[in-house]
Amino acid sequence: ELIDLLTREWPMSGQRDYELPLHALAACLERLTSRSREILRLRYFESRNGMEVARLLGCKVESVYQSLARSHRRLRLCISRRLAERGV
């Protein structure tokens, strides 16, 4: 679901400069937990703030921000590794 949103929101998949990073992002997003993907979706694709995300998911605001920080770190490392493997 998050991957579908990305491809609709970022119609760059036909442009060569974006193909590898977009594919790497898609693959790395799949490695996150469904809860982490849901938090990312609510925060970035629905433009909700941390308090709204916490309320919707029934958790603490701090938990939302910790999850976002962990997801950002995991995505950054995963994407870097995938691109390095392809010589980018």
JSON list of N, CA, C and O in Angstrom, two decimals, residues 3-62:
[
{"chain": "A", "resi": 3, "resn": "ILE", "atom": "N", "xyz": [3.91, 1.48, -0.99]},
{"chain": "A", "resi": 3, "resn": "ILE", "atom": "CA", "xyz": [4.63, 1.50, -2.27]},
{"chain": "A", "resi": 3, "resn": "ILE", "atom": "C", "xyz": [3.74, 2.06, -3.36]},
{"chain": "A", "resi": 3, "resn": "ILE", "atom": "O", "xyz": [4.18, 2.85, -4.19]},
{"chain": "A", "resi": 4, "resn": "ASP", "atom": "N", "xyz": [2.47, 1.67, -3.38]},
{"chain": "A", "resi": 4, "resn": "ASP", "atom": "CA", "xyz": [1.53, 2.21, -4.36]},
{"chain": "A", "resi": 4, "resn": "ASP", "atom": "C", "xyz": [1.40, 3.72, -4.21]},
{"chain": "A", "resi": 4, "resn": "ASP", "atom": "O", "xyz": [1.35, 4.44, -5.21]},
{"chain": "A", "resi": 5, "resn": "LEU", "atom": "N", "xyz": [1.33, 4.20, -2.98]},
{"chain": "A", "resi": 5, "resn": "LEU", "atom": "CA", "xyz": [1.26, 5.64, -2.73]},
{"chain": "A", "resi": 5, "resn": "LEU", "atom": "C", "xyz": [2.50, 6.34, -3.28]},
{"chain": "A", "resi": 5, "resn": "LEU", "atom": "O", "xyz": [2.41, 7.39, -3.91]},
{"chain": "A", "resi": 6, "resn": "LEU", "atom": "N", "xyz": [3.66, 5.75, -3.05]},
{"chain": "A", "resi": 6, "resn": "LEU", "atom": "CA", "xyz": [4.90, 6.35, -3.53]},
{"chain": "A", "resi": 6, "resn": "LEU", "atom": "C", "xyz": [4.91, 6.48, -5.04]},
{"chain": "A", "resi": 6, "resn": "LEU", "atom": "O", "xyz": [5.27, 7.51, -5.59]},
{"chain": "A", "resi": 7, "resn": "THR", "atom": "N", "xyz": [4.52, 5.43, -5.72]},
{"chain": "A", "resi": 7, "resn": "THR", "atom": "CA", "xyz": [4.57, 5.47, -7.18]},
{"chain": "A", "resi": 7, "resn": "THR", "atom": "C", "xyz": [3.54, 6.43, -7.76]},
{"chain": "A", "resi": 7, "resn": "THR", "atom": "O", "xyz": [3.77, 7.02, -8.80]},
{"chain": "A", "resi": 8, "resn": "ARG", "atom": "N", "xyz": [2.44, 6.62, -7.06]},
{"chain": "A", "resi": 8, "resn": "ARG", "atom": "CA", "xyz": [1.45, 7.61, -7.52]},
{"chain": "A", "resi": 8, "resn": "ARG", "atom": "C", "xyz": [1.92, 9.03, -7.20]},
{"chain": "A", "resi": 8, "resn": "ARG", "atom": "O", "xyz": [1.74, 9.93, -8.02]},
{"chain": "A", "resi": 9, "resn": "GLU", "atom": "N", "xyz": [2.48, 9.23, -6.02]},
{"chain": "A", "resi": 9, "resn": "GLU", "atom": "CA", "xyz": [2.90, 10.57, -5.60]},
{"chain": "A", "resi": 9, "resn": "GLU", "atom": "C", "xyz": [4.19, 11.00, -6.29]},
{"chain": "A", "resi": 9, "resn": "GLU", "atom": "O", "xyz": [4.41, 12.18, -6.50]},
{"chain": "A", "resi": 10, "resn": "TRP", "atom": "N", "xyz": [5.07, 10.06, -6.57]},
{"chain": "A", "resi": 10, "resn": "TRP", "atom": "CA", "xyz": [6.35, 10.36, -7.20]},
{"chain": "A", "resi": 10, "resn": "TRP", "atom": "C", "xyz": [6.41, 9.69, -8.56]},
{"chain": "A", "resi": 10, "resn": "TRP", "atom": "O", "xyz": [7.03, 8.65, -8.72]},
{"chain": "A", "resi": 11, "resn": "PRO", "atom": "N", "xyz": [5.77, 10.26, -9.56]},
{"chain": "A", "resi": 11, "resn": "PRO", "atom": "CA", "xyz": [5.74, 9.62, -10.88]},
{"chain": "A", "resi": 11, "resn": "PRO", "atom": "C", "xyz": [7.06, 9.77, -11.63]},
{"chain": "A", "resi": 11, "resn": "PRO", "atom": "O", "xyz": [7.11, 10.22, -12.75]},
{"chain": "A", "resi": 12, "resn": "MET", "atom": "N", "xyz": [8.16, 9.42, -10.98]},
{"chain": "A", "resi": 12, "resn": "MET", "atom": "CA", "xyz": [9.48, 9.57, -11.56]},
{"chain": "A", "resi": 12, "resn": "MET", "atom": "C", "xyz": [10.05, 8.23, -12.01]},
{"chain": "A", "resi": 12, "resn": "MET", "atom": "O", "xyz": [11.18, 8.17, -12.43]},
{"chain": "A", "resi": 13, "resn": "SER", "atom": "N", "xyz": [9.29, 7.18, -11.86]},
{"chain": "A", "resi": 13, "resn": "SER", "atom": "CA", "xyz": [9.87, 5.86, -12.09]},
{"chain": "A", "resi": 13, "resn": "SER", "atom": "C", "xyz": [10.38, 5.68, -13.51]},
{"chain": "A", "resi": 13, "resn": "SER", "atom": "O", "xyz": [11.22, 4.84, -13.75]},
{"chain": "A", "resi": 14, "resn": "GLY", "atom": "N", "xyz": [9.91, 6.48, -14.45]},
{"chain": "A", "resi": 14, "resn": "GLY", "atom": "CA", "xyz": [10.41, 6.38, -15.81]},
{"chain": "A", "resi": 14, "resn": "GLY", "atom": "C", "xyz": [11.71, 7.12, -16.01]},
{"chain": "A", "resi": 14, "resn": "GLY", "atom": "O", "xyz": [12.36, 6.98, -17.03]},
{"chain": "A", "resi": 15, "resn": "GLN", "atom": "N", "xyz": [12.10, 7.93, -15.08]},
{"chain": "A", "resi": 15, "resn": "GLN", "atom": "CA", "xyz": [13.33, 8.69, -15.20]},
{"chain": "A", "resi": 15, "resn": "GLN", "atom": "C", "xyz": [14.48, 7.89, -14.60]},
{"chain": "A", "resi": 15, "resn": "GLN", "atom": "O", "xyz": [14.44, 7.51, -13.45]},
{"chain": "A", "resi": 16, "resn": "ARG", "atom": "N", "xyz": [15.49, 7.68, -15.36]},
{"chain": "A", "resi": 16, "resn": "ARG", "atom": "CA", "xyz": [16.60, 6.82, -14.96]},
{"chain": "A", "resi": 16, "resn": "ARG", "atom": "C", "xyz": [17.27, 7.22, -13.64]},
{"chain": "A", "resi": 16, "resn": "ARG", "atom": "O", "xyz": [17.65, 6.36, -12.86]},
{"chain": "A", "resi": 17, "resn": "ASP", "atom": "N", "xyz": [17.43, 8.50, -13.39]},
{"chain": "A", "resi": 17, "resn": "ASP", "atom": "CA", "xyz": [18.11, 8.95, -12.17]},
{"chain": "A", "resi": 17, "resn": "ASP", "atom": "C", "xyz": [17.37, 8.53, -10.91]},
{"chain": "A", "resi": 17, "resn": "ASP", "atom": "O", "xyz": [17.96, 8.44, -9.84]},
{"chain": "A", "resi": 18, "resn": "TYR", "atom": "N", "xyz": [16.09, 8.28, -11.02]},
{"chain": "A", "resi": 18, "resn": "TYR", "atom": "CA", "xyz": [15.28, 7.97, -9.85]},
{"chain": "A", "resi": 18, "resn": "TYR", "atom": "C", "xyz": [14.92, 6.50, -9.73]},
{"chain": "A", "resi": 18, "resn": "TYR", "atom": "O", "xyz": [14.43, 6.08, -8.71]},
{"chain": "A", "resi": 19, "resn": "GLU", "atom": "N", "xyz": [15.14, 5.73, -10.77]},
{"chain": "A", "resi": 19, "resn": "GLU", "atom": "CA", "xyz": [14.72, 4.33, -10.77]},
{"chain": "A", "resi": 19, "resn": "GLU", "atom": "C", "xyz": [15.37, 3.52, -9.65]},
{"chain": "A", "resi": 19, "resn": "GLU", "atom": "O", "xyz": [14.67, 2.89, -8.87]},
{"chain": "A", "resi": 20, "resn": "LEU", "atom": "N", "xyz": [16.69, 3.53, -9.57]},
{"chain": "A", "resi": 20, "resn": "LEU", "atom": "CA", "xyz": [17.37, 2.72, -8.56]},
{"chain": "A", "resi": 20, "resn": "LEU", "atom": "C", "xyz": [17.03, 3.16, -7.13]},
{"chain": "A", "resi": 20, "resn": "LEU", "atom": "O", "xyz": [16.69, 2.32, -6.30]},
{"chain": "A", "resi": 21, "resn": "PRO", "atom": "N", "xyz": [17.10, 4.48, -6.84]},
{"chain": "A", "resi": 21, "resn": "PRO", "atom": "CA", "xyz": [16.74, 4.88, -5.47]},
{"chain": "A", "resi": 21, "resn": "PRO", "atom": "C", "xyz": [15.29, 4.56, -5.12]},
{"chain": "A", "resi": 21, "resn": "PRO", "atom": "O", "xyz": [14.99, 4.13, -4.00]},
{"chain": "A", "resi": 22, "resn": "LEU", "atom": "N", "xyz": [14.37, 4.71, -6.07]},
{"chain": "A", "resi": 22, "resn": "LEU", "atom": "CA", "xyz": [12.96, 4.42, -5.80]},
{"chain": "A", "resi": 22, "resn": "LEU", "atom": "C", "xyz": [12.75, 2.93, -5.57]},
{"chain": "A", "resi": 22, "resn": "LEU", "atom": "O", "xyz": [12.04, 2.53, -4.65]},
{"chain": "A", "resi": 23, "resn": "HIS", "atom": "N", "xyz": [13.42, 2.09, -6.36]},
{"chain": "A", "resi": 23, "resn": "HIS", "atom": "CA", "xyz": [13.32, 0.64, -6.16]},
{"chain": "A", "resi": 23, "resn": "HIS", "atom": "C", "xyz": [13.95, 0.24, -4.82]},
{"chain": "A", "resi": 23, "resn": "HIS", "atom": "O", "xyz": [13.43, -0.62, -4.12]},
{"chain": "A", "resi": 24, "resn": "ALA", "atom": "N", "xyz": [15.06, 0.88, -4.49]},
{"chain": "A", "resi": 24, "resn": "ALA", "atom": "CA", "xyz": [15.71, 0.59, -3.20]},
{"chain": "A", "resi": 24, "resn": "ALA", "atom": "C", "xyz": [14.79, 1.00, -2.05]},
{"chain": "A", "resi": 24, "resn": "ALA", "atom": "O", "xyz": [14.62, 0.24, -1.08]},
{"chain": "A", "resi": 25, "resn": "LEU", "atom": "N", "xyz": [14.17, 2.16, -2.16]},
{"chain": "A", "resi": 25, "resn": "LEU", "atom": "CA", "xyz": [13.24, 2.62, -1.12]},
{"chain": "A", "resi": 25, "resn": "LEU", "atom": "C", "xyz": [12.07, 1.65, -0.99]},
{"chain": "A", "resi": 25, "resn": "LEU", "atom": "O", "xyz": [11.69, 1.27, 0.12]},
{"chain": "A", "resi": 26, "resn": "ALA", "atom": "N", "xyz": [11.51, 1.23, -2.11]},
{"chain": "A", "resi": 26, "resn": "ALA", "atom": "CA", "xyz": [10.39, 0.29, -2.07]},
{"chain": "A", "resi": 26, "resn": "ALA", "atom": "C", "xyz": [10.78, -1.00, -1.37]},
{"chain": "A", "resi": 26, "resn": "ALA", "atom": "O", "xyz": [10.05, -1.50, -0.51]},
{"chain": "A", "resi": 27, "resn": "ALA", "atom": "N", "xyz": [11.93, -1.55, -1.73]},
{"chain": "A", "resi": 27, "resn": "ALA", "atom": "CA", "xyz": [12.38, -2.80, -1.11]},
{"chain": "A", "resi": 27, "resn": "ALA", "atom": "C", "xyz": [12.64, -2.61, 0.38]},
{"chain": "A", "resi": 27, "resn": "ALA", "atom": "O", "xyz": [12.29, -3.48, 1.19]},
{"chain": "A", "resi": 28, "resn": "CYS", "atom": "N", "xyz": [13.22, -1.48, 0.74]},
{"chain": "A", "resi": 28, "resn": "CYS", "atom": "CA", "xyz": [13.53, -1.23, 2.15]},
{"chain": "A", "resi": 28, "resn": "CYS", "atom": "C", "xyz": [12.27, -0.97, 2.97]},
{"chain": "A", "resi": 28, "resn": "CYS", "atom": "O", "xyz": [12.19, -1.38, 4.13]},
{"chain": "A", "resi": 29, "resn": "LEU", "atom": "N", "xyz": [11.29, -0.31, 2.39]},
{"chain": "A", "resi": 29, "resn": "LEU", "atom": "CA", "xyz": [10.02, -0.11, 3.09]},
{"chain": "A", "resi": 29, "resn": "LEU", "atom": "C", "xyz": [9.36, -1.45, 3.41]},
{"chain": "A", "resi": 29, "resn": "LEU", "atom": "O", "xyz": [8.77, -1.62, 4.47]},
{"chain": "A", "resi": 30, "resn": "GLU", "atom": "N", "xyz": [9.47, -2.39, 2.50]},
{"chain": "A", "resi": 30, "resn": "GLU", "atom": "CA", "xyz": [8.88, -3.71, 2.71]},
{"chain": "A", "resi": 30, "resn": "GLU", "atom": "C", "xyz": [9.51, -4.43, 3.89]},
{"chain": "A", "resi": 30, "resn": "GLU", "atom": "O", "xyz": [8.88, -5.28, 4.51]},
{"chain": "A", "resi": 31, "resn": "ARG", "atom": "N", "xyz": [10.74, -4.08, 4.22]},
{"chain": "A", "resi": 31, "resn": "ARG", "atom": "CA", "xyz": [11.44, -4.73, 5.33]},
{"chain": "A", "resi": 31, "resn": "ARG", "atom": "C", "xyz": [11.02, -4.17, 6.70]},
{"chain": "A", "resi": 31, "resn": "ARG", "atom": "O", "xyz": [11.29, -4.78, 7.72]},
{"chain": "A", "resi": 32, "resn": "LEU", "atom": "N", "xyz": [10.37, -3.00, 6.69]},
{"chain": "A", "resi": 32, "resn": "LEU", "atom": "CA", "xyz": [9.89, -2.42, 7.94]},
{"chain": "A", "resi": 32, "resn": "LEU", "atom": "C", "xyz": [8.65, -3.18, 8.42]},
{"chain": "A", "resi": 32, "resn": "LEU", "atom": "O", "xyz": [7.97, -3.82, 7.62]},
{"chain": "A", "resi": 33, "resn": "THR", "atom": "N", "xyz": [8.34, -3.05, 9.68]},
{"chain": "A", "resi": 33, "resn": "THR", "atom": "CA", "xyz": [7.11, -3.68, 10.20]},
{"chain": "A", "resi": 33, "resn": "THR", "atom": "C", "xyz": [5.90, -2.93, 9.64]},
{"chain": "A", "resi": 33, "resn": "THR", "atom": "O", "xyz": [6.00, -1.77, 9.22]},
{"chain": "A", "resi": 34, "resn": "SER", "atom": "N", "xyz": [4.77, -3.60, 9.66]},
{"chain": "A", "resi": 34, "resn": "SER", "atom": "CA", "xyz": [3.56, -2.96, 9.16]},
{"chain": "A", "resi": 34, "resn": "SER", "atom": "C", "xyz": [3.22, -1.72, 10.00]},
{"chain": "A", "resi": 34, "resn": "SER", "atom": "O", "xyz": [2.74, -0.72, 9.48]},
{"chain": "A", "resi": 35, "resn": "ARG", "atom": "N", "xyz": [3.49, -1.79, 11.29]},
{"chain": "A", "resi": 35, "resn": "ARG", "atom": "CA", "xyz": [3.23, -0.63, 12.16]},
{"chain": "A", "resi": 35, "resn": "ARG", "atom": "C", "xyz": [4.13, 0.55, 11.78]},
{"chain": "A", "resi": 35, "resn": "ARG", "atom": "O", "xyz": [3.66, 1.69, 11.73]},
{"chain": "A", "resi": 36, "resn": "SER", "atom": "N", "xyz": [5.38, 0.29, 11.51]},
{"chain": "A", "resi": 36, "resn": "SER", "atom": "CA", "xyz": [6.29, 1.36, 11.09]},
{"chain": "A", "resi": 36, "resn": "SER", "atom": "C", "xyz": [5.83, 1.97, 9.78]},
{"chain": "A", "resi": 36, "resn": "SER", "atom": "O", "xyz": [5.85, 3.20, 9.62]},
{"chain": "A", "resi": 37, "resn": "ARG", "atom": "N", "xyz": [5.41, 1.13, 8.84]},
{"chain": "A", "resi": 37, "resn": "ARG", "atom": "CA", "xyz": [4.91, 1.65, 7.56]},
{"chain": "A", "resi": 37, "resn": "ARG", "atom": "C", "xyz": [3.64, 2.47, 7.76]},
{"chain": "A", "resi": 37, "resn": "ARG", "atom": "O", "xyz": [3.46, 3.50, 7.11]},
{"chain": "A", "resi": 38, "resn": "GLU", "atom": "N", "xyz": [2.79, 2.04, 8.67]},
{"chain": "A", "resi": 38, "resn": "GLU", "atom": "CA", "xyz": [1.56, 2.78, 8.96]},
{"chain": "A", "resi": 38, "resn": "GLU", "atom": "C", "xyz": [1.88, 4.16, 9.55]},
{"chain": "A", "resi": 38, "resn": "GLU", "atom": "O", "xyz": [1.28, 5.16, 9.18]},
{"chain": "A", "resi": 39, "resn": "ILE", "atom": "N", "xyz": [2.83, 4.22, 10.47]},
{"chain": "A", "resi": 39, "resn": "ILE", "atom": "CA", "xyz": [3.23, 5.49, 11.05]},
{"chain": "A", "resi": 39, "resn": "ILE", "atom": "C", "xyz": [3.80, 6.42, 9.98]},
{"chain": "A", "resi": 39, "resn": "ILE", "atom": "O", "xyz": [3.45, 7.60, 9.91]},
{"chain": "A", "resi": 40, "resn": "LEU", "atom": "N", "xyz": [4.63, 5.89, 9.10]},
{"chain": "A", "resi": 40, "resn": "LEU", "atom": "CA", "xyz": [5.17, 6.69, 8.00]},
{"chain": "A", "resi": 40, "resn": "LEU", "atom": "C", "xyz": [4.06, 7.20, 7.09]},
{"chain": "A", "resi": 40, "resn": "LEU", "atom": "O", "xyz": [4.05, 8.36, 6.67]},
{"chain": "A", "resi": 41, "resn": "ARG", "atom": "N", "xyz": [3.11, 6.33, 6.77]},
{"chain": "A", "resi": 41, "resn": "ARG", "atom": "CA", "xyz": [1.99, 6.71, 5.89]},
{"chain": "A", "resi": 41, "resn": "ARG", "atom": "C", "xyz": [1.17, 7.84, 6.51]},
{"chain": "A", "resi": 41, "resn": "ARG", "atom": "O", "xyz": [0.89, 8.84, 5.85]},
{"chain": "A", "resi": 42, "resn": "LEU", "atom": "N", "xyz": [0.81, 7.67, 7.77]},
{"chain": "A", "resi": 42, "resn": "LEU", "atom": "CA", "xyz": [0.01, 8.70, 8.44]},
{"chain": "A", "resi": 42, "resn": "LEU", "atom": "C", "xyz": [0.77, 10.02, 8.53]},
{"chain": "A", "resi": 42, "resn": "LEU", "atom": "O", "xyz": [0.20, 11.09, 8.28]},
{"chain": "A", "resi": 43, "resn": "ARG", "atom": "N", "xyz": [2.04, 9.94, 8.87]},
{"chain": "A", "resi": 43, "resn": "ARG", "atom": "CA", "xyz": [2.83, 11.16, 9.07]},
{"chain": "A", "resi": 43, "resn": "ARG", "atom": "C", "xyz": [3.11, 11.89, 7.77]},
{"chain": "A", "resi": 43, "resn": "ARG", "atom": "O", "xyz": [2.94, 13.10, 7.67]},
{"chain": "A", "resi": 44, "resn": "TYR", "atom": "N", "xyz": [3.55, 11.17, 6.76]},
{"chain": "A", "resi": 44, "resn": "TYR", "atom": "CA", "xyz": [4.01, 11.83, 5.54]},
{"chain": "A", "resi": 44, "resn": "TYR", "atom": "C", "xyz": [3.01, 11.87, 4.41]},
{"chain": "A", "resi": 44, "resn": "TYR", "atom": "O", "xyz": [2.98, 12.84, 3.66]},
{"chain": "A", "resi": 45, "resn": "PHE", "atom": "N", "xyz": [2.21, 10.85, 4.24]},
{"chain": "A", "resi": 45, "resn": "PHE", "atom": "CA", "xyz": [1.27, 10.85, 3.12]},
{"chain": "A", "resi": 45, "resn": "PHE", "atom": "C", "xyz": [-0.09, 11.43, 3.49]},
{"chain": "A", "resi": 45, "resn": "PHE", "atom": "O", "xyz": [-0.82, 11.88, 2.63]},
{"chain": "A", "resi": 46, "resn": "GLU", "atom": "N", "xyz": [-0.40, 11.42, 4.77]},
{"chain": "A", "resi": 46, "resn": "GLU", "atom": "CA", "xyz": [-1.62, 12.07, 5.23]},
{"chain": "A", "resi": 46, "resn": "GLU", "atom": "C", "xyz": [-1.33, 13.37, 5.96]},
{"chain": "A", "resi": 46, "resn": "GLU", "atom": "O", "xyz": [-2.24, 14.02, 6.46]},
{"chain": "A", "resi": 47, "resn": "SER", "atom": "N", "xyz": [-0.06, 13.74, 6.02]},
{"chain": "A", "resi": 47, "resn": "SER", "atom": "CA", "xyz": [0.40, 15.00, 6.62]},
{"chain": "A", "resi": 47, "resn": "SER", "atom": "C", "xyz": [-0.14, 15.22, 8.03]},
{"chain": "A", "resi": 47, "resn": "SER", "atom": "O", "xyz": [-0.52, 16.33, 8.40]},
{"chain": "A", "resi": 48, "resn": "ARG", "atom": "N", "xyz": [-0.16, 14.17, 8.81]},
{"chain": "A", "resi": 48, "resn": "ARG", "atom": "CA", "xyz": [-0.62, 14.29, 10.20]},
{"chain": "A", "resi": 48, "resn": "ARG", "atom": "C", "xyz": [0.57, 14.56, 11.10]},
{"chain": "A", "resi": 48, "resn": "ARG", "atom": "O", "xyz": [1.67, 14.08, 10.84]},
{"chain": "A", "resi": 49, "resn": "ASN", "atom": "N", "xyz": [0.35, 15.31, 12.16]},
{"chain": "A", "resi": 49, "resn": "ASN", "atom": "CA", "xyz": [1.44, 15.56, 13.09]},
{"chain": "A", "resi": 49, "resn": "ASN", "atom": "C", "xyz": [1.57, 14.39, 14.07]},
{"chain": "A", "resi": 49, "resn": "ASN", "atom": "O", "xyz": [0.73, 13.48, 14.08]},
{"chain": "A", "resi": 50, "resn": "GLY", "atom": "N", "xyz": [2.61, 14.42, 14.88]},
{"chain": "A", "resi": 50, "resn": "GLY", "atom": "CA", "xyz": [2.88, 13.32, 15.80]},
{"chain": "A", "resi": 50, "resn": "GLY", "atom": "C", "xyz": [1.74, 13.05, 16.77]},
{"chain": "A", "resi": 50, "resn": "GLY", "atom": "O", "xyz": [1.44, 11.90, 17.08]},
{"chain": "A", "resi": 51, "resn": "MET", "atom": "N", "xyz": [1.11, 14.12, 17.24]},
{"chain": "A", "resi": 51, "resn": "MET", "atom": "CA", "xyz": [0.00, 13.95, 18.18]},
{"chain": "A", "resi": 51, "resn": "MET", "atom": "C", "xyz": [-1.19, 13.24, 17.53]},
{"chain": "A", "resi": 51, "resn": "MET", "atom": "O", "xyz": [-1.81, 12.37, 18.14]},
{"chain": "A", "resi": 52, "resn": "GLU", "atom": "N", "xyz": [-1.48, 13.60, 16.29]},
{"chain": "A", "resi": 52, "resn": "GLU", "atom": "CA", "xyz": [-2.59, 12.95, 15.57]},
{"chain": "A", "resi": 52, "resn": "GLU", "atom": "C", "xyz": [-2.29, 11.48, 15.33]},
{"chain": "A", "resi": 52, "resn": "GLU", "atom": "O", "xyz": [-3.16, 10.62, 15.50]},
{"chain": "A", "resi": 53, "resn": "VAL", "atom": "N", "xyz": [-1.07, 11.19, 14.91]},
{"chain": "A", "resi": 53, "resn": "VAL", "atom": "CA", "xyz": [-0.68, 9.80, 14.66]},
{"chain": "A", "resi": 53, "resn": "VAL", "atom": "C", "xyz": [-0.81, 9.00, 15.96]},
{"chain": "A", "resi": 53, "resn": "VAL", "atom": "O", "xyz": [-1.38, 7.90, 15.97]},
{"chain": "A", "resi": 54, "resn": "ALA", "atom": "N", "xyz": [-0.32, 9.55, 17.05]},
{"chain": "A", "resi": 54, "resn": "ALA", "atom": "CA", "xyz": [-0.40, 8.86, 18.34]},
{"chain": "A", "resi": 54, "resn": "ALA", "atom": "C", "xyz": [-1.85, 8.61, 18.74]},
{"chain": "A", "resi": 54, "resn": "ALA", "atom": "O", "xyz": [-2.20, 7.52, 19.19]},
{"chain": "A", "resi": 55, "resn": "ARG", "atom": "N", "xyz": [-2.68, 9.60, 18.56]},
{"chain": "A", "resi": 55, "resn": "ARG", "atom": "CA", "xyz": [-4.10, 9.45, 18.91]},
{"chain": "A", "resi": 55, "resn": "ARG", "atom": "C", "xyz": [-4.76, 8.36, 18.06]},
{"chain": "A", "resi": 55, "resn": "ARG", "atom": "O", "xyz": [-5.46, 7.49, 18.58]},
{"chain": "A", "resi": 56, "resn": "LEU", "atom": "N", "xyz": [-4.49, 8.38, 16.76]},
{"chain": "A", "resi": 56, "resn": "LEU", "atom": "CA", "xyz": [-5.08, 7.38, 15.87]},
{"chain": "A", "resi": 56, "resn": "LEU", "atom": "C", "xyz": [-4.63, 5.96, 16.19]},
{"chain": "A", "resi": 56, "resn": "LEU", "atom": "O", "xyz": [-5.40, 5.01, 16.04]},
{"chain": "A", "resi": 57, "resn": "LEU", "atom": "N", "xyz": [-3.38, 5.83, 16.61]},
{"chain": "A", "resi": 57, "resn": "LEU", "atom": "CA", "xyz": [-2.83, 4.50, 16.87]},
{"chain": "A", "resi": 57, "resn": "LEU", "atom": "C", "xyz": [-2.92, 4.09, 18.34]},
{"chain": "A", "resi": 57, "resn": "LEU", "atom": "O", "xyz": [-2.56, 2.97, 18.69]},
{"chain": "A", "resi": 58, "resn": "GLY", "atom": "N", "xyz": [-3.37, 5.01, 19.18]},
{"chain": "A", "resi": 58, "resn": "GLY", "atom": "CA", "xyz": [-3.51, 4.70, 20.60]},
{"chain": "A", "resi": 58, "resn": "GLY", "atom": "C", "xyz": [-2.19, 4.49, 21.31]},
{"chain": "A", "resi": 58, "resn": "GLY", "atom": "O", "xyz": [-2.04, 3.57, 22.11]},
{"chain": "A", "resi": 59, "resn": "CYS", "atom": "N", "xyz": [-1.24, 5.36, 21.00]},
{"chain": "A", "resi": 59, "resn": "CYS", "atom": "CA", "xyz": [0.07, 5.25, 21.65]},
{"chain": "A", "resi": 59, "resn": "CYS", "atom": "C", "xyz": [0.55, 6.64, 22.06]},
{"chain": "A", "resi": 59, "resn": "CYS", "atom": "O", "xyz": [-0.11, 7.63, 21.80]},
{"chain": "A", "resi": 60, "resn": "LYS", "atom": "N", "xyz": [1.70, 6.69, 22.70]},
{"chain": "A", "resi": 60, "resn": "LYS", "atom": "CA", "xyz": [2.28, 7.96, 23.14]},
{"chain": "A", "resi": 60, "resn": "LYS", "atom": "C", "xyz": [2.94, 8.68, 21.97]},
{"chain": "A", "resi": 60, "resn": "LYS", "atom": "O", "xyz": [3.47, 8.05, 21.05]},
{"chain": "A", "resi": 61, "resn": "VAL", "atom": "N", "xyz": [2.93, 10.01, 22.04]},
{"chain": "A", "resi": 61, "resn": "VAL", "atom": "CA", "xyz": [3.58, 10.82, 21.02]},
{"chain": "A", "resi": 61, "resn": "VAL", "atom": "C", "xyz": [5.06, 10.47, 20.93]},
{"chain": "A", "resi": 61, "resn": "VAL", "atom": "O", "xyz": [5.61, 10.35, 19.83]},
{"chain": "A", "resi": 62, "resn": "GLU", "atom": "N", "xyz": [5.69, 10.25, 22.07]},
{"chain": "A", "resi": 62, "resn": "GLU", "atom": "CA", "xyz": [7.11, 9.89, 22.09]},
{"chain": "A", "resi": 62, "resn": "GLU", "atom": "C", "xyz": [7.35, 8.60, 21.31]},
{"chain": "A", "resi": 62, "resn": "GLU", "atom": "O", "xyz": [8.37, 8.47, 20.63]}
]
